[in-house]
Coordinates of C-alpha atoms and ligand atoms in Angstrom, one line a residue:
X1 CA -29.9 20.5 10.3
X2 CA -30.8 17.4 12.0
X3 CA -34.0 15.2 12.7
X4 CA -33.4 12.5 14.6
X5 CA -36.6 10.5 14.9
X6 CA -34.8 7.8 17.1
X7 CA -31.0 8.7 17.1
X8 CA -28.4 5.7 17.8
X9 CA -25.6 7.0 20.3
X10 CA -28.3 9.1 21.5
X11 CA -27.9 11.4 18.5
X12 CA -24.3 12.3 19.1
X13 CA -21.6 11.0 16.8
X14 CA -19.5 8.4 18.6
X15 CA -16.2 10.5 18.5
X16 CA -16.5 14.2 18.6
X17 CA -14.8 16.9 15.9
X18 CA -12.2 19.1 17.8
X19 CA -12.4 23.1 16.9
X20 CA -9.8 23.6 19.3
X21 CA -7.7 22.5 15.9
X22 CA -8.5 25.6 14.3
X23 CA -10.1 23.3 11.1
X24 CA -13.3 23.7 9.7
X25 CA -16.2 22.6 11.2
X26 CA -19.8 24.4 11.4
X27 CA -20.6 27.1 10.0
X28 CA -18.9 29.4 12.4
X29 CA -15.5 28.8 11.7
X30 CA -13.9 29.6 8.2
X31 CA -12.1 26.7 7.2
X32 CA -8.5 26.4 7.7
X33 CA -7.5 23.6 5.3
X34 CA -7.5 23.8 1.5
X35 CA -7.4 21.0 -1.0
X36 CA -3.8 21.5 -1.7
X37 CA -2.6 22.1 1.6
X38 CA -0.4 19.1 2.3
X39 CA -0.6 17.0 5.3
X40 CA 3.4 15.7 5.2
X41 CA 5.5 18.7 3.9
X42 CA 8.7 18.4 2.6
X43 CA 11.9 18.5 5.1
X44 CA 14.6 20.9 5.0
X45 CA 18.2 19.5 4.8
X46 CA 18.9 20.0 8.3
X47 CA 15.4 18.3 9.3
X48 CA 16.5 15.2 7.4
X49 CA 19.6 15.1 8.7
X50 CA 18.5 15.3 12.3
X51 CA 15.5 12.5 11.6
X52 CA 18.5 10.6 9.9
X53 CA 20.2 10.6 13.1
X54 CA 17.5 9.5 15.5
X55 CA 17.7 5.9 13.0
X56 CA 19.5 3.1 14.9
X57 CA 20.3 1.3 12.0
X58 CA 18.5 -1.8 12.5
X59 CA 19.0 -4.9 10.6
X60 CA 22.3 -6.9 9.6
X61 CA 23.7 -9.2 6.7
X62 CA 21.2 -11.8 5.8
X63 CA 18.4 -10.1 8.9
X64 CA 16.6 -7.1 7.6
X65 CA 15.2 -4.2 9.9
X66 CA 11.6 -4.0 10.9
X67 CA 11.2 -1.3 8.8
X68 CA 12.5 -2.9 5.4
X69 CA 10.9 -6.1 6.5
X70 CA 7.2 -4.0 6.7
X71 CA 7.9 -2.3 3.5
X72 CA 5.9 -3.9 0.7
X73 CA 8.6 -2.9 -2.2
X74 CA 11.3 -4.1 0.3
X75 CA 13.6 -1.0 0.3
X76 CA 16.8 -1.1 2.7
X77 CA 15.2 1.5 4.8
X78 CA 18.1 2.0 6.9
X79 CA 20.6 1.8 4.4
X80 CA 19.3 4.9 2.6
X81 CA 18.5 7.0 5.5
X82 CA 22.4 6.4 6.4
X83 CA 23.0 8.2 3.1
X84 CA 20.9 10.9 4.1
X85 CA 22.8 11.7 7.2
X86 CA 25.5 11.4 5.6
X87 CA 24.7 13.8 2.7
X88 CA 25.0 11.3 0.3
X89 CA 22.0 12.2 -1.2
X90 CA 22.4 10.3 -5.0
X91 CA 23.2 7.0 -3.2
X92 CA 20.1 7.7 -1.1
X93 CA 18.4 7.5 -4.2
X94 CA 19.6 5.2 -5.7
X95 CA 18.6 2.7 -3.0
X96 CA 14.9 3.8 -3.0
X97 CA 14.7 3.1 -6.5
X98 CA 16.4 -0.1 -7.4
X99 CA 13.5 -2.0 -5.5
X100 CA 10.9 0.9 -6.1
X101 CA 10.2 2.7 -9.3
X102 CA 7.3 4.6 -7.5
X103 CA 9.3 5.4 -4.4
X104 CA 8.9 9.1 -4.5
X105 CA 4.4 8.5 -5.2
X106 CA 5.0 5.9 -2.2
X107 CA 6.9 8.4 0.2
X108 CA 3.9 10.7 -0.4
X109 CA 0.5 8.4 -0.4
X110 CA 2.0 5.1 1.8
X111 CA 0.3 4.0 5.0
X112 CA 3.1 4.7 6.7
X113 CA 1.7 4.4 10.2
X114 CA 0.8 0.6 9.3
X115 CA 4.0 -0.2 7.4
X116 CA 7.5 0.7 7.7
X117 CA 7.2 3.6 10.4
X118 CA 4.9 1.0 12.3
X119 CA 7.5 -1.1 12.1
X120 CA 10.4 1.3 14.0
X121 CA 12.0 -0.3 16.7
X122 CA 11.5 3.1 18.2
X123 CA 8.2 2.4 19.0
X124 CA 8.8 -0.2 21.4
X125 CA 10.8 1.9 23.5
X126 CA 7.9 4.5 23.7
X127 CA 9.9 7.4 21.1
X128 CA 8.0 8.7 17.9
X129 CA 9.3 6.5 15.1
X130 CA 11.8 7.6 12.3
X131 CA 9.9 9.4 9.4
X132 CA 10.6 6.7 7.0
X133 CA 8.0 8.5 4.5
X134 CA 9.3 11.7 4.4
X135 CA 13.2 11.0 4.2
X136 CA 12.4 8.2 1.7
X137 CA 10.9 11.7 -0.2
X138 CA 13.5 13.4 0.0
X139 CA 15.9 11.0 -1.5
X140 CA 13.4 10.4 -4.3
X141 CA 13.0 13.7 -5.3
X142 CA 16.6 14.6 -4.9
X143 CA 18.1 15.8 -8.4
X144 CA 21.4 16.6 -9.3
X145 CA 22.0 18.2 -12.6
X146 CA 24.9 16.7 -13.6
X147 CA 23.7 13.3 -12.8
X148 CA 21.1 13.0 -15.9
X149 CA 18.9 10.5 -16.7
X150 CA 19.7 7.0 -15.7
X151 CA 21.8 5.2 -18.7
X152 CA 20.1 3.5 -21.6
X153 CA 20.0 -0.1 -21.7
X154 CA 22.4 -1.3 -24.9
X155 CA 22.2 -5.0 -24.3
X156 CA 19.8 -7.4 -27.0
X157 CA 16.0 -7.7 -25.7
X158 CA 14.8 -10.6 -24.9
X159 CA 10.9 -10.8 -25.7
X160 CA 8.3 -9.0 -26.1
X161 CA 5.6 -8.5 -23.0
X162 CA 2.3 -6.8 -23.4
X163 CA 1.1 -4.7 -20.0
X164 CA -2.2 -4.1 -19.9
X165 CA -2.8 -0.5 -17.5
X166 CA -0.5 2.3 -16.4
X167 CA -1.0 2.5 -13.1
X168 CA 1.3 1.7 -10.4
X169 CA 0.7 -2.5 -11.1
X170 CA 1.6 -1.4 -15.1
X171 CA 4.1 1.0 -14.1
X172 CA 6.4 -1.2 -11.7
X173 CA 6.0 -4.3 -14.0
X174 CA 7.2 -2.5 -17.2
X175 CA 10.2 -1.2 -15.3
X176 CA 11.0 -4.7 -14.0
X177 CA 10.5 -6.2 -17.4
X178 CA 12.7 -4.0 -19.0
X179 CA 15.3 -3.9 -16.7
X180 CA 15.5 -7.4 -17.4
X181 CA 15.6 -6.9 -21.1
X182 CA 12.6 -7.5 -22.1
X183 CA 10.7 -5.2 -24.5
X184 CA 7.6 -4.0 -22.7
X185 CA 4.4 -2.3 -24.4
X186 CA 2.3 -0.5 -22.2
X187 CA -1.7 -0.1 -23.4
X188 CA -4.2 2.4 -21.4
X189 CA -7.2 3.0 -21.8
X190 CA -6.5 6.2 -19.9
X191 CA -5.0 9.7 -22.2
X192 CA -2.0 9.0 -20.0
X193 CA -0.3 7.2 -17.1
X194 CA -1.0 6.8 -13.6
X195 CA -4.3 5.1 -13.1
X196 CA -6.1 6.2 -9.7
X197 CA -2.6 8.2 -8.8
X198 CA -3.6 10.3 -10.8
X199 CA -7.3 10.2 -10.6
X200 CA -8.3 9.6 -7.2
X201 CA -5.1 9.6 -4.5
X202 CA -6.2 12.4 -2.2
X203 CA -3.8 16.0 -3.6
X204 CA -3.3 16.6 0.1
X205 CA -1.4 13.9 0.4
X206 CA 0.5 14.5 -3.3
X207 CA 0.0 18.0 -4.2
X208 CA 2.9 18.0 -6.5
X209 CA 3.1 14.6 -7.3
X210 CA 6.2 12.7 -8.3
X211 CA 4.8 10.6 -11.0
X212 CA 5.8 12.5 -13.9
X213 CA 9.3 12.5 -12.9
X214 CA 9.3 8.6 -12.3
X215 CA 7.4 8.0 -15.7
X216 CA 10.4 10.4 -17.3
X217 CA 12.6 7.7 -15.5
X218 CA 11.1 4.6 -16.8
X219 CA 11.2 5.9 -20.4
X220 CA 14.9 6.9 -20.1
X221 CA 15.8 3.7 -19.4
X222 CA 14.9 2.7 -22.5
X223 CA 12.5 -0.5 -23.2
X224 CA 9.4 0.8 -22.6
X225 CA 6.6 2.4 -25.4
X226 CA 3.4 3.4 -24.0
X227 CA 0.5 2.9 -26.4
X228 CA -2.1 5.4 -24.6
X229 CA -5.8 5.6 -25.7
X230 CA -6.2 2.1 -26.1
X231 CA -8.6 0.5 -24.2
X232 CA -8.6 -3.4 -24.4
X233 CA -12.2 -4.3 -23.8
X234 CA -12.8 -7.4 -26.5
X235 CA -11.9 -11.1 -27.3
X236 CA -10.2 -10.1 -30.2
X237 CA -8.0 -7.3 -29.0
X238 CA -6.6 -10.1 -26.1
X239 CA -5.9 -12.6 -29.3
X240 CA -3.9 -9.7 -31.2
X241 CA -2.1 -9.5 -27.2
X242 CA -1.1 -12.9 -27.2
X243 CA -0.1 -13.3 -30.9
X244 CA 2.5 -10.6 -30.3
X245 CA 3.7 -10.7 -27.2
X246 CA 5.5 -13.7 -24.9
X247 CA 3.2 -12.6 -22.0
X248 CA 0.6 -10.3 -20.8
X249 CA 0.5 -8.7 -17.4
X250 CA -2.8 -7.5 -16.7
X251 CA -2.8 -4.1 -14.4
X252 CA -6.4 -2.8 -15.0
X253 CA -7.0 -2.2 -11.4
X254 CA -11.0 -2.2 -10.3
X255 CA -14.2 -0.8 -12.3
X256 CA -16.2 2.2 -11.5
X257 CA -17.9 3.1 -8.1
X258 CA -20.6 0.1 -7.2
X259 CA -24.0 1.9 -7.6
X260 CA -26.3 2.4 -4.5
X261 CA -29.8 1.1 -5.8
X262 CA -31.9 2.6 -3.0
X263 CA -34.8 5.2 -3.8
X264 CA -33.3 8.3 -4.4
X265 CA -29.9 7.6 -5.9
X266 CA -31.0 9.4 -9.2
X267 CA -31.1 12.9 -7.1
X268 CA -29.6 15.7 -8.0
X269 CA -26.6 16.1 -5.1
X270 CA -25.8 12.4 -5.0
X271 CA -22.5 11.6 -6.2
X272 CA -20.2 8.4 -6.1
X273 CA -16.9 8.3 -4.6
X274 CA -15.0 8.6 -7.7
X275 CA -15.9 11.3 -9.6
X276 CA -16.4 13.2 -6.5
X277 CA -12.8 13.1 -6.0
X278 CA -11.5 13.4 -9.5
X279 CA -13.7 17.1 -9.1
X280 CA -11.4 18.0 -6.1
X281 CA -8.9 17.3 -7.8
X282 CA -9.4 19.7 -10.1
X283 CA -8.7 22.5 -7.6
X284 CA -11.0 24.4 -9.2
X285 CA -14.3 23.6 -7.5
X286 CA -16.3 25.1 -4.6
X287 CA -19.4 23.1 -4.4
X288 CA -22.6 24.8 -2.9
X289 CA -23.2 22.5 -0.1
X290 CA -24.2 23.1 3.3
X291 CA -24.0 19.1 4.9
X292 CA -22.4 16.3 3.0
X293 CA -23.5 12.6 4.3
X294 CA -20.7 10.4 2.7
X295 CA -22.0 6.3 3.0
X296 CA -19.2 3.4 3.4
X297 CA -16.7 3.5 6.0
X298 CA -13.4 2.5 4.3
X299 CA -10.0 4.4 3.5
X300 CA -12.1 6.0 0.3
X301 CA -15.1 7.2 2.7
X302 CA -12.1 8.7 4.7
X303 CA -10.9 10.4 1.9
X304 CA -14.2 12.0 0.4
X305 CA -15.2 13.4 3.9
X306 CA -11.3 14.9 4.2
X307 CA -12.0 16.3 0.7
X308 CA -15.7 17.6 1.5
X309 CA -14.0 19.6 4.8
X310 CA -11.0 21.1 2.2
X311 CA -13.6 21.7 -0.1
X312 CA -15.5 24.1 2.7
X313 CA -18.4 22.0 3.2
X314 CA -19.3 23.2 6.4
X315 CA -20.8 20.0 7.9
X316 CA -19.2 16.6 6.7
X317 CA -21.1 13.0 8.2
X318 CA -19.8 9.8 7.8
X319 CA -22.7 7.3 7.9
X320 CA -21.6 3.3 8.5
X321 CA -24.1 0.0 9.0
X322 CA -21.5 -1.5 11.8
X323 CA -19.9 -0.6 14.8
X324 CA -16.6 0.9 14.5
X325 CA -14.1 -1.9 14.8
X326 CA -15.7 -3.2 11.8
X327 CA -14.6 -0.1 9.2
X328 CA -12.1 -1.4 7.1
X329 CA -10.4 2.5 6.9
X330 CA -7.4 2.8 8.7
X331 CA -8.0 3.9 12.2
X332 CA -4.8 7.0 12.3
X333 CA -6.9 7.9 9.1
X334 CA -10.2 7.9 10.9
X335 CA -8.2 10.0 13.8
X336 CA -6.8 12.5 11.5
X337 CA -10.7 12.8 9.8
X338 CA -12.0 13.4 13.6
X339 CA -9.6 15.9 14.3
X340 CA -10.3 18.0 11.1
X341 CA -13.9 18.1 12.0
X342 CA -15.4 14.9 10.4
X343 CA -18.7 13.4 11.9
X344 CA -19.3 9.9 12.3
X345 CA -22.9 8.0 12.8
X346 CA -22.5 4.3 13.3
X347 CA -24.9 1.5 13.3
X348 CA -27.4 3.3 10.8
X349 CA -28.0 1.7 7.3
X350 CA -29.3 4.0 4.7
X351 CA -32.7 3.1 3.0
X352 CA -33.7 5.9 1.3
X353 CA -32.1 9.8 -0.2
X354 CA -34.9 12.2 0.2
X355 CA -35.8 14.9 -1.8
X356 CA -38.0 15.4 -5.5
X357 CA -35.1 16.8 -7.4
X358 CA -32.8 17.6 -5.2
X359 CA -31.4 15.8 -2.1
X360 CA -32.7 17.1 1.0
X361 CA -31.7 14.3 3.4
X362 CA -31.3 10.3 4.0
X363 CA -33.6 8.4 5.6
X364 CA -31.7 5.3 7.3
X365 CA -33.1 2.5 9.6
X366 CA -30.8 1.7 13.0
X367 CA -29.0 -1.6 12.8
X368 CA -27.9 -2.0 16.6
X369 CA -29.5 -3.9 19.3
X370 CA -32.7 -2.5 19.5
X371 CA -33.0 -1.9 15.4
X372 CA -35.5 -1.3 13.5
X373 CA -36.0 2.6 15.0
X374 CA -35.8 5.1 11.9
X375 CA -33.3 8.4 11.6
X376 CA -34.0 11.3 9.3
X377 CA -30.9 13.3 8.9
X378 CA -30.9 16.4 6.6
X379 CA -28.6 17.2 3.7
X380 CA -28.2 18.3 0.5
X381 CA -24.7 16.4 -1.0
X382 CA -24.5 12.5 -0.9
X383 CA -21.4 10.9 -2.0
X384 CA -22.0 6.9 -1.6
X385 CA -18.1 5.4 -1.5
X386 CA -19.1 1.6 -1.1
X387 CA -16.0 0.4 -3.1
X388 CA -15.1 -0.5 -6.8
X389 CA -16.9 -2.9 -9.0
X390 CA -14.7 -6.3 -9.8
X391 CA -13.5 -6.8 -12.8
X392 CA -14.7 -10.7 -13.1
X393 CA -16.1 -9.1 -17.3
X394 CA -12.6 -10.2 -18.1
X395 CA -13.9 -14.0 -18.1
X396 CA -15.7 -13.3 -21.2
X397 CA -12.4 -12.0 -22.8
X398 CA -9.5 -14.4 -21.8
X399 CA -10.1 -17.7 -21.1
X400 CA -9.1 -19.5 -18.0
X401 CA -9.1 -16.9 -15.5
X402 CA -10.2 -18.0 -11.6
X403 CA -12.3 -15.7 -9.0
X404 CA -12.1 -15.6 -4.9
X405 CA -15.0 -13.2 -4.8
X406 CA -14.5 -9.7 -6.6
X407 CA -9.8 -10.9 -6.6
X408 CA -8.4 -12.5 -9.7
X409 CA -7.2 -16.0 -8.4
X410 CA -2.8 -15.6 -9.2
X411 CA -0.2 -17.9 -7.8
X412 CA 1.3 -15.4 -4.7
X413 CA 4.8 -16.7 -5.7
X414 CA 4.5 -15.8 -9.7
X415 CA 1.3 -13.6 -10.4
X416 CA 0.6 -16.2 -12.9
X417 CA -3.3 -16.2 -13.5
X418 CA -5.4 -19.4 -14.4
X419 CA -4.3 -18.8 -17.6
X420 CA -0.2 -19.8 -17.9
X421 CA -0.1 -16.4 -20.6
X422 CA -1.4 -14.0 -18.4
X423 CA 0.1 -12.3 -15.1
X424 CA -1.6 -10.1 -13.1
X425 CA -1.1 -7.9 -9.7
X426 CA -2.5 -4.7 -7.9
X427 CA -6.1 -4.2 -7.2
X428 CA -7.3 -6.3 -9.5
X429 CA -5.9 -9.3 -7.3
X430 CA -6.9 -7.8 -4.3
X431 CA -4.4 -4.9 -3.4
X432 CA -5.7 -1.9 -1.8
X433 CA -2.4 0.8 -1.8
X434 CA 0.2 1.7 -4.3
X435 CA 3.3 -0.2 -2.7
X436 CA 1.3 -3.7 -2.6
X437 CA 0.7 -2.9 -6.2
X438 CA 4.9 -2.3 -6.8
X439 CA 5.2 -5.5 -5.1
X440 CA 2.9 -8.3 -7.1
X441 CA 4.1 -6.6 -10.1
X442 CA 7.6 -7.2 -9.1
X443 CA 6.6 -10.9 -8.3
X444 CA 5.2 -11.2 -11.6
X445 CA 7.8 -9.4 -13.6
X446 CA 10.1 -11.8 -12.3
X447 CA 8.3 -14.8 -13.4
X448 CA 7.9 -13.8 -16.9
X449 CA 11.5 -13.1 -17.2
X450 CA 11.9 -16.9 -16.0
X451 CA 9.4 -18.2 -17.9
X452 CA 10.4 -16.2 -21.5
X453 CA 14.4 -17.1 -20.6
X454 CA 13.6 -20.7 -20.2
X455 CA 10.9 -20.5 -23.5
X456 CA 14.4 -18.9 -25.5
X457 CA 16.4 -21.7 -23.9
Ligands
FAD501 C1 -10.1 7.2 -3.4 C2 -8.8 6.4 -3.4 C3 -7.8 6.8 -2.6 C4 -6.7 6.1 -2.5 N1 -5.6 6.5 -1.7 C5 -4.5 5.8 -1.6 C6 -3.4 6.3 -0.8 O1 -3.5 7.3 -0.2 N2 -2.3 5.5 -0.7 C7 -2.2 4.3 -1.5 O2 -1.1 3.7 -1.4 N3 -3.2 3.9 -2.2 C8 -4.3 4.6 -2.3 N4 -5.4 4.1 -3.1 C9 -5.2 2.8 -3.7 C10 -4.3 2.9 -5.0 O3 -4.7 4.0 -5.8 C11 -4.4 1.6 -5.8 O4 -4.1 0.5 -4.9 C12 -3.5 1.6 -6.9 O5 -3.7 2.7 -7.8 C13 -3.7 0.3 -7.7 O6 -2.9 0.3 -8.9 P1 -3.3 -0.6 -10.1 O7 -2.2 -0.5 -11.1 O8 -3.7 -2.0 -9.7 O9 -4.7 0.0 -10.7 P2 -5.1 1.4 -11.1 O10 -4.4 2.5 -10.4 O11 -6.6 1.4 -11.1 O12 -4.7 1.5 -12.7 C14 -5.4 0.7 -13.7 C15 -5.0 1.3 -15.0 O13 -5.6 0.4 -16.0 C16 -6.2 1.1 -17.0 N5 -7.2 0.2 -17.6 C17 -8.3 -0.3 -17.0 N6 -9.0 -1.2 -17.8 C18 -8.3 -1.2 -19.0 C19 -8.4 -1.8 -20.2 N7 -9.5 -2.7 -20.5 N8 -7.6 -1.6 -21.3 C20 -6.5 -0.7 -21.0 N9 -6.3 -0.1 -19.9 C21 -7.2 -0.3 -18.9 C22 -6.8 2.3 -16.3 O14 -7.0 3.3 -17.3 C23 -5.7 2.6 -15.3 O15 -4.8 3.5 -15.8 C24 -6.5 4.8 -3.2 C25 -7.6 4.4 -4.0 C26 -8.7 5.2 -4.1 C27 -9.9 4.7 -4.9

């Protein structure tokens, strides 16, 4: 499959794919995982109850735990992992989703290694930390039939706010807002809510989703309408915004894919990150591909190469420009890839796709000491996942909006944007994961309630 004409790490990928695992890899193996095959099942009651026992408890009045103090949305980890073990499964609950309105999405797709199970005391002590993400699940998902649907907000409204995206920025925001009393209008461009939840979070790590059931939540509670089909996208539709509405929160999250510009990109078999994934997701696709060469090295690279191995792809290389302690993925991620048969060639910077019609293979030029030396590699699927356009068109439609590179310039303490109407968290100021996304728009949501209060008063 391969032509090296001058291989970096003498031809061999840096970290080597382990069959041992019984996952795909070559062509010799039929492939063990599937797209929906999910990486952090569900516990049982009597799982969760012994996991809820290994918890010391951390944390006291006024000094949060580790884990609560790592956790973007600030849940009282230990609090509701005490309500676990002690069965008391609705106050569980209710703990997870008075800071988070996304806590059952977040128990599924969170970085937990990085955040609050990074954070376990148990660590230090040389024990595997407390599952944070997969109690916090099951007190998410817990349902009670006689509980019903959380009670409807009677008390006047206060204002009006306009939220701009349903993702998980949009999302947390409007449920903020309007349990504050403020009568929130959610527009999407999208048919329906979710933003890249829905679109592009891997369905191993979600396969059946708890977004629905938290969108059911934030409607119950009465305050929100969702105005779906309605992408905001000139001068004019902003100006409508702002004559209605006290405040707008912007949660539009990123653009489309950047395009790769090299010779080649027009090939037939060369796909972006995006709609690569959005395909998987479909569950319904079994692409003819014998070696997939996925460019960019970050947590989406990750992703499409995990995807291209559940997808049966039988040979799945990662290609990167830098050395490894330069890929801004998460290194358990990049572990967990390894281990499920991923390749990895660092150092090699792709100039060309090859092929007349079709793909056939990437020509790339080595970067490391000694550069210069040329690498053919075969293939017939490229997926280039070098990150999201910015969204800086949005200077031409509100005024007075600031830029730090591809981030929307807020204040960190209000979300407030260069413009004093205009709020704004998530990607779009620089987040990268659901939970940071819950927790600017919580910032923000809090501001506007100040601000609109002190406008009344
Ligand atoms: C491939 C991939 C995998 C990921 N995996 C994970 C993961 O495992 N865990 C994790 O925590 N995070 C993950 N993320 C990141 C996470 O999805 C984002 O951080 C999060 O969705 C950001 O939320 P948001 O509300 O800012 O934006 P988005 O989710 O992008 O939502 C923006 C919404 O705004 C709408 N919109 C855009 N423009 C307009 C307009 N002009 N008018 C009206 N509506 C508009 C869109 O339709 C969309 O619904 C992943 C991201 C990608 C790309």
């Amino acid at each position: 499959m391969t032509k090296n004409v001058s291989p970096p790490n003498g031809g061999r990928p840096l970290f080597s794919p382990r069959p041992e695992l019984g996952v795909s890899h070559g062509h010799s193996m039929t492939p063990l995982l599937t797209m929906h095959e999910e990486i952090q099942p569900p516990f049982d009651p009597a799982r969760a109850v012994y996991e809820a026992e290994r918890c010391l408890e951390c944390g006291q009045t006024g000094v949060p735990a580790p884990c609560t103090v790592a956790c973007p949305a600030g849940i009282d980890v230990p609090g509701f992992i005490r309500n676990i073990r002690l069965g008391r499964l609705s106050e569980a609950q209710d703990i997870v989703f008075a800071e988070n309105p996304l806590a059952g999405t977040c128990a599924r797709v969170c970085p937990t290694p990085v955040l609050c199970e990074g954070a376990c005391v148990l660590n230090h002590i040389g024990l595997r930390p407390v599952a944070v993400g997969r109690l916090q699940r099951m007190a998410a998902d817990w349902s009670e039939p006689s509980r019903g649907a959380p009670p409807q907000r009677s008390s006047p409204r206060i204002a009006q706010v306009a939220v701009v995206g349903a993702g998980p920025s949009g999302l947390a925001c409007a449920q903020a807002l309007s349990a504050q009393g403020v009568t929130v209008t959610v527009y999407d461009a999208a048919p329906s809510a979710g933003g890249l939840v829905c679109t592009a979070i891997a369905p191993y790590r979600q396969p059946d989703g708890s977004l629905a059931a938290e969108i059911q939540r934030l409607e119950a509670s009465g305050g929100v309408r969702f105005e779906f089909n309605r992408p905001m996208t000139t001068r004019e539709d902003f100006r409508r915004l702002e004559d209605r509405h006290a405040a707008i929160f912007l949660g539009v999250g990123l653009g489309p894919d950047k395009a790769i510009t090299i010779p080649g990109h027009h090939l037939a078999g060369v796909w972006a990150a995006l709609p690569f994934i959005e395909r998987a997701k479909t569950g319904d696709w079994t692409p003819r591909a014998e070696h997939l060469i996925v460019i960019g090295a970050g947590n989406t690279a990750i992703d499409v190469a995990r995807e291209g191995i559940r997808l049966g792809i039988p040979e799945v290389t990662i290609l990167y420009r830098r050395t490894p302690d330069k890929m801004r993925a998460y290194p358990y991620e990049v572990r967990e890839a390894v281990q499920e048969g991923v390749r990895f060639q660092w150092q090699v910077e792709v100039q060309e796709i090859l092929g007349t019609w079709r793909v056939t293979g990437v020509r790339c030029r080595r970067t490391g000491a000694g550069g210069d030396a040329l690498l053919e590699l075969s293939a017939d699927f490229v997926v280039s996942a070098i990150g999201q356009q910015p969204r800086s068109d949005l200077s031409q439609l509100i005024d007075g909006l600031a830029w730090n590179g591809s981030r929307l310039v807020v204040d960190p303490a209000s979300g407030q944007t260069g413009n004093p109407r205009y709020y704004a968290a998530g990607d779009l100021i620089g987040g990268t994961t659901v939970v940071e996304a819950v927790r600017g728009a919580k910032v923000a949501a809090r501001a506007i309630v100040q601000s609109v209060r002190r406008n009344a008063g």
